[in-house]
PDB file of C-alpha atoms in Angstrom:
ATOM      1  CA  MET A1480      -2.352 -16.158 -25.842  1.00  0.00           C
ATOM      2  CA  VAL A1481      -4.498 -14.445 -23.276  1.00  0.00           C
ATOM      3  CA  VAL A1482      -3.972 -15.686 -19.714  1.00  0.00           C
ATOM      4  CA  VAL A1483      -6.904 -13.897 -18.022  1.00  0.00           C
ATOM      5  CA  ILE A1484      -8.747 -15.628 -15.226  1.00  0.00           C
ATOM      6  CA  PHE A1485     -12.358 -14.573 -14.775  1.00  0.00           C
ATOM      7  CA  THR A1486     -14.417 -15.881 -11.941  1.00  0.00           C
ATOM      8  CA  ASP A1487     -16.416 -14.952  -8.845  1.00  0.00           C
ATOM      9  CA  ILE A1488     -15.721 -15.145  -5.124  1.00  0.00           C
ATOM     10  CA  GLU A1489     -17.871 -18.259  -4.556  1.00  0.00           C
ATOM     11  CA  SER A1490     -15.982 -20.209  -7.198  1.00  0.00           C
ATOM     12  CA  TYR A1491     -12.733 -18.975  -5.712  1.00  0.00           C
ATOM     13  CA  ARG A1492     -13.657 -20.432  -2.297  1.00  0.00           C
ATOM     14  CA  GLN A1493     -14.118 -23.832  -3.947  1.00  0.00           C
ATOM     15  CA  GLU A1494     -10.940 -23.595  -6.070  1.00  0.00           C
ATOM     16  CA  LYS A1495      -8.686 -21.671  -3.658  1.00  0.00           C
ATOM     17  CA  SER A1496      -6.020 -24.363  -3.581  1.00  0.00           C
ATOM     18  CA  LEU A1497      -5.468 -23.846  -7.367  1.00  0.00           C
ATOM     19  CA  TYR A1498      -4.547 -20.178  -7.096  1.00  0.00           C
ATOM     20  CA  PRO A1499      -1.021 -18.846  -6.577  1.00  0.00           C
ATOM     21  CA  LYS A1500      -0.371 -17.951  -2.923  1.00  0.00           C
ATOM     22  CA  PRO A1501      -0.280 -14.129  -3.466  1.00  0.00           C
ATOM     23  CA  VAL A1502      -3.665 -14.237  -5.218  1.00  0.00           C
ATOM     24  CA  ALA A1503      -5.183 -16.217  -2.329  1.00  0.00           C
ATOM     25  CA  GLN A1504      -3.570 -13.704   0.071  1.00  0.00           C
ATOM     26  CA  ALA A1505      -5.257 -10.807  -1.758  1.00  0.00           C
ATOM     27  CA  LEU A1506      -8.690 -12.454  -1.774  1.00  0.00           C
ATOM     28  CA  ASP A1507      -8.357 -13.525   1.870  1.00  0.00           C
ATOM     29  CA  TRP A1508      -7.517  -9.958   2.788  1.00  0.00           C
ATOM     30  CA  LEU A1509     -10.602  -8.799   1.004  1.00  0.00           C
ATOM     31  CA  ALA A1510     -12.747 -11.331   2.815  1.00  0.00           C
ATOM     32  CA  GLN A1511     -11.600  -9.899   6.158  1.00  0.00           C
ATOM     33  CA  GLN A1512     -12.713  -6.380   5.255  1.00  0.00           C
ATOM     34  CA  ASP A1513     -15.991  -4.569   5.803  1.00  0.00           C
ATOM     35  CA  LEU A1514     -16.517  -3.971   2.035  1.00  0.00           C
ATOM     36  CA  ALA A1515     -19.131  -1.235   2.556  1.00  0.00           C
ATOM     37  CA  ALA A1516     -16.700   0.670   4.809  1.00  0.00           C
ATOM     38  CA  LEU A1517     -13.669   0.533   2.459  1.00  0.00           C
ATOM     39  CA  LYS A1518     -12.827   4.077   1.415  1.00  0.00           C
ATOM     40  CA  PRO A1519     -11.014   4.928  -1.796  1.00  0.00           C
ATOM     41  CA  GLY A1520      -7.265   4.777  -1.320  1.00  0.00           C
ATOM     42  CA  THR A1521      -4.295   2.433  -1.156  1.00  0.00           C
ATOM     43  CA  TYR A1522      -4.024  -0.329   1.387  1.00  0.00           C
ATOM     44  CA  GLU A1523      -0.885  -2.234   2.151  1.00  0.00           C
ATOM     45  CA  VAL A1524      -1.413  -6.062   2.246  1.00  0.00           C
ATOM     46  CA  ASN A1525       2.255  -7.177   1.898  1.00  0.00           C
ATOM     47  CA  GLY A1526       4.423  -4.112   1.242  1.00  0.00           C
ATOM     48  CA  LYS A1527       5.174  -3.310  -2.383  1.00  0.00           C
ATOM     49  CA  GLU A1528       4.712  -6.984  -3.277  1.00  0.00           C
ATOM     50  CA  LEU A1529       0.921  -6.862  -2.775  1.00  0.00           C
ATOM     51  CA  PHE A1530      -1.288  -3.852  -2.219  1.00  0.00           C
ATOM     52  CA  ALA A1531      -4.914  -2.972  -2.828  1.00  0.00           C
ATOM     53  CA  MET A1532      -6.287   0.211  -4.427  1.00  0.00           C
ATOM     54  CA  VAL A1533      -9.940   0.905  -3.695  1.00  0.00           C
ATOM     55  CA  GLN A1534     -11.348   2.985  -6.485  1.00  0.00           C
ATOM     56  CA  GLU A1535     -14.528   4.720  -7.438  1.00  0.00           C
ATOM     57  CA  ALA A1536     -14.357   4.673 -11.216  1.00  0.00           C
ATOM     58  CA  VAL A1537     -16.711   6.286 -13.767  1.00  0.00           C
ATOM     59  CA  THR A1538     -17.426   4.022 -16.686  1.00  0.00           C
ATOM     60  CA  ALA A1539     -17.179   5.233 -20.286  1.00  0.00           C
ATOM     61  CA  PRO A1540     -17.719   3.869 -23.832  1.00  0.00           C
ATOM     62  CA  LYS A1541     -14.977   1.585 -25.094  1.00  0.00           C
ATOM     63  CA  ALA A1542     -13.719   4.252 -27.605  1.00  0.00           C
ATOM     64  CA  GLU A1543     -12.882   6.552 -24.696  1.00  0.00           C
ATOM     65  CA  ARG A1544     -10.645   4.078 -22.920  1.00  0.00           C
ATOM     66  CA  LYS A1545      -7.174   3.004 -24.036  1.00  0.00           C
ATOM     67  CA  PRO A1546      -5.888  -0.538 -23.706  1.00  0.00           C
ATOM     68  CA  GLU A1547      -3.166  -0.895 -21.080  1.00  0.00           C
ATOM     69  CA  HIS A1548      -0.803  -3.429 -19.644  1.00  0.00           C
ATOM     70  CA  HIS A1549       1.871  -3.576 -16.985  1.00  0.00           C
ATOM     71  CA  PHE A1550       5.425  -4.823 -16.541  1.00  0.00           C
ATOM     72  CA  LYS A1551       5.935  -5.596 -12.897  1.00  0.00           C
ATOM     73  CA  TYR A1552       2.479  -6.320 -11.533  1.00  0.00           C
ATOM     74  CA  VAL A1553      -0.417  -8.694 -12.124  1.00  0.00           C
ATOM     75  CA  ASP A1554      -3.791  -6.966 -11.712  1.00  0.00           C
ATOM     76  CA  LEU A1555      -6.523  -8.593  -9.745  1.00  0.00           C
ATOM     77  CA  GLN A1556      -9.616  -6.394 -10.336  1.00  0.00           C
ATOM     78  CA  TYR A1557     -12.515  -7.132  -8.086  1.00  0.00           C
ATOM     79  CA  LEU A1558     -15.843  -5.357  -8.635  1.00  0.00           C
ATOM     80  CA  LEU A1559     -17.518  -4.351  -5.358  1.00  0.00           C
ATOM     81  CA  GLU A1560     -20.561  -2.380  -6.791  1.00  0.00           C
ATOM     82  CA  GLY A1561     -21.900  -1.578 -10.207  1.00  0.00           C
ATOM     83  CA  GLU A1562     -21.400  -3.164 -13.645  1.00  0.00           C
ATOM     84  CA  GLU A1563     -18.415  -2.994 -15.944  1.00  0.00           C
ATOM     85  CA  VAL A1564     -17.391  -4.213 -19.325  1.00  0.00           C
ATOM     86  CA  MET A1565     -13.642  -4.865 -19.512  1.00  0.00           C
ATOM     87  CA  TYR A1566     -12.089  -5.571 -22.870  1.00  0.00           C
ATOM     88  CA  VAL A1567      -9.098  -7.883 -22.980  1.00  0.00           C
ATOM     89  CA  GLY A1568      -6.800  -8.526 -25.940  1.00  0.00           C
ATOM     90  CA  ARG A1569      -3.302  -8.696 -27.278  1.00  0.00           C
ATOM     91  CA  PRO A1570      -0.798  -6.013 -28.400  1.00  0.00           C
ATOM     92  CA  PRO A1571      -1.399  -4.698 -31.946  1.00  0.00           C
ATOM     93  CA  ARG A1572      -0.099  -7.209 -34.492  1.00  0.00           C
ATOM     94  CA  ASP A1573       1.365  -4.533 -36.837  1.00  0.00           C
ATOM     95  CA  GLY A1574       4.234  -3.735 -34.384  1.00  0.00           C
ATOM     96  CA  ARG A1575       2.789  -0.311 -33.655  1.00  0.00           C
ATOM     97  CA  ALA A1576       4.490   1.475 -30.830  1.00  0.00           C
ATOM     98  CA  PRO A1577       2.589   2.202 -27.620  1.00  0.00           C
ATOM     99  CA  LEU A1578       1.005   5.623 -27.167  1.00  0.00           C
ATOM    100  CA  GLU A1579       2.629   6.020 -23.819  1.00  0.00           C
ATOM    101  CA  GLU A1580       5.041   3.923 -21.769  1.00  0.00           C
ATOM    102  CA  ASN A1581       6.015   4.698 -18.166  1.00  0.00           C
ATOM    103  CA  ARG A1582       8.059   1.944 -16.590  1.00  0.00           C
ATOM    104  CA  GLU A1583       8.317   3.839 -13.305  1.00  0.00           C
ATOM    105  CA  LYS A1584       4.471   3.884 -13.022  1.00  0.00           C
ATOM    106  CA  ASP A1585       4.338   0.358 -14.498  1.00  0.00           C
ATOM    107  CA  ILE A1586       1.942   1.164 -17.315  1.00  0.00           C
ATOM    108  CA  VAL A1587       1.807   1.088 -21.096  1.00  0.00           C
ATOM    109  CA  PHE A1588      -1.078   2.490 -23.192  1.00  0.00           C
ATOM    110  CA  TYR A1589      -1.932   1.611 -26.815  1.00  0.00           C
ATOM    111  CA  ASP A1590      -4.450   3.170 -29.158  1.00  0.00           C
ATOM    112  CA  GLU A1591      -5.920  -0.255 -29.883  1.00  0.00           C
ATOM    113  CA  ALA A1592      -5.561  -3.929 -29.096  1.00  0.00           C
ATOM    114  CA  ALA A1593      -5.818  -7.042 -31.207  1.00  0.00           C
ATOM    115  CA  ASP A1594      -8.427  -9.754 -30.674  1.00  0.00           C
ATOM    116  CA  GLU A1595     -10.265  -7.917 -27.955  1.00  0.00           C
ATOM    117  CA  LEU A1596     -13.016  -9.782 -26.113  1.00  0.00           C
ATOM    118  CA  PRO A1597     -15.549  -8.290 -23.614  1.00  0.00           C
ATOM    119  CA  ILE A1598     -15.796  -9.500 -20.049  1.00  0.00           C
ATOM    120  CA  TYR A1599     -18.948  -8.490 -18.295  1.00  0.00           C
ATOM    121  CA  LEU A1600     -18.279  -7.915 -14.578  1.00  0.00           C
ATOM    122  CA  LYS A1601     -20.934  -7.822 -11.873  1.00  0.00           C
ATOM    123  CA  PRO A1602     -20.385  -7.424  -8.131  1.00  0.00           C
ATOM    124  CA  HIS A1603     -18.104 -10.006  -6.463  1.00  0.00           C
ATOM    125  CA  GLN A1604     -16.624 -11.118  -9.804  1.00  0.00           C
ATOM    126  CA  PHE A1605     -12.972 -10.598 -10.493  1.00  0.00           C
ATOM    127  CA  VAL A1606     -10.442 -10.761 -13.307  1.00  0.00           C
ATOM    128  CA  LEU A1607      -6.770 -11.744 -12.895  1.00  0.00           C
ATOM    129  CA  LEU A1608      -4.671 -10.039 -15.634  1.00  0.00           C
ATOM    130  CA  TYR A1609      -1.095 -10.923 -16.323  1.00  0.00           C
ATOM    131  CA  PRO A1610       1.412  -8.282 -17.558  1.00  0.00           C
ATOM    132  CA  THR A1611       0.979  -9.023 -21.235  1.00  0.00           C
ATOM    133  CA  ASP A1612      -2.823  -8.977 -21.091  1.00  0.00           C
ATOM    134  CA  LEU A1613      -3.968  -5.714 -22.590  1.00  0.00           C
ATOM    135  CA  HIS A1614      -7.120  -4.554 -20.861  1.00  0.00           C
ATOM    136  CA  ARG A1615      -9.572  -1.682 -21.090  1.00  0.00           C
ATOM    137  CA  PRO A1616     -11.153  -1.351 -17.691  1.00  0.00           C
ATOM    138  CA  ASN A1617     -14.178   0.710 -16.696  1.00  0.00           C
ATOM    139  CA  CYS A1618     -16.078   0.447 -19.928  1.00  0.00           C
ATOM    140  CA  THR A1619     -19.866   0.431 -20.461  1.00  0.00           C
ATOM    141  CA  GLU A1620     -22.113  -0.483 -23.379  1.00  0.00           C
ATOM    142  CA  SER A1621     -25.078   1.426 -21.904  1.00  0.00           C
ATOM    143  CA  GLU A1622     -25.399   3.983 -19.132  1.00  0.00           C
ATOM    144  CA  ILE A1623     -22.457   5.773 -17.543  1.00  0.00           C
ATOM    145  CA  ARG A1624     -22.170   4.868 -13.835  1.00  0.00           C
ATOM    146  CA  THR A1625     -19.742   5.061 -10.929  1.00  0.00           C
ATOM    147  CA  ASN A1626     -18.433   1.643  -9.876  1.00  0.00           C
ATOM    148  CA  ARG A1627     -16.571   0.637  -6.758  1.00  0.00           C
ATOM    149  CA  LYS A1628     -13.745  -1.810  -7.233  1.00  0.00           C
ATOM    150  CA  VAL A1629     -10.588  -3.033  -5.641  1.00  0.00           C
ATOM    151  CA  VAL A1630      -7.535  -3.370  -7.847  1.00  0.00           C
ATOM    152  CA  PHE A1631      -4.873  -5.528  -6.265  1.00  0.00           C
ATOM    153  CA  LYS A1632      -1.319  -5.126  -7.584  1.00  0.00           C
ATOM    154  CA  ILE A1633       0.564  -8.360  -7.213  1.00  0.00           C
ATOM    155  CA  ALA A1634       4.298  -8.265  -7.886  1.00  0.00           C
ATOM    156  CA  LEU A1635       5.118 -10.600 -10.729  1.00  0.00           C
ATOM    157  CA  SER A1636       8.265 -11.627  -8.872  1.00  0.00           C
ATOM    158  CA  THR A1637       6.070 -13.252  -6.116  1.00  0.00           C
ATOM    159  CA  LEU A1638       4.378 -15.668  -8.528  1.00  0.00           C
ATOM    160  CA  GLU A1639       5.852 -19.004  -9.449  1.00  0.00           C
ATOM    161  CA  LEU A1640       5.427 -18.814 -13.196  1.00  0.00           C
TER     162      LEU A1640
END
């Protein structure tokens, strides 16, 4: 089962009460920023429990990106500028081992994912990805471009699941 939440900032404002507190805290932090002035780097929001990484990422075809997932953090990926296709799926059904697993860096890469679906992101849309949601971020189906995005890392331990 995929748990991904995909929406935009306007819908969030109407549905804010439905979101877990750390997710609302992340999006409220973002609303207080001068988005055009945010430079690439890491920003503390609430210590190691919630932080933001502003990134300039170059898109690539799906075949050049590996599906990934995390153990300790939920990703909230918010597109500031550009266009992105993110593929979301499940771990391979054949029990295949990951290509790379680094628990210290909280990341696992696979060579493929099962049941992948595309999510087409435009500015001010975001995706909330739980630890078991395999995702291939920064993909394109057309031209290569540099996007600006904010990736919030929300400690799983702070969510009431």
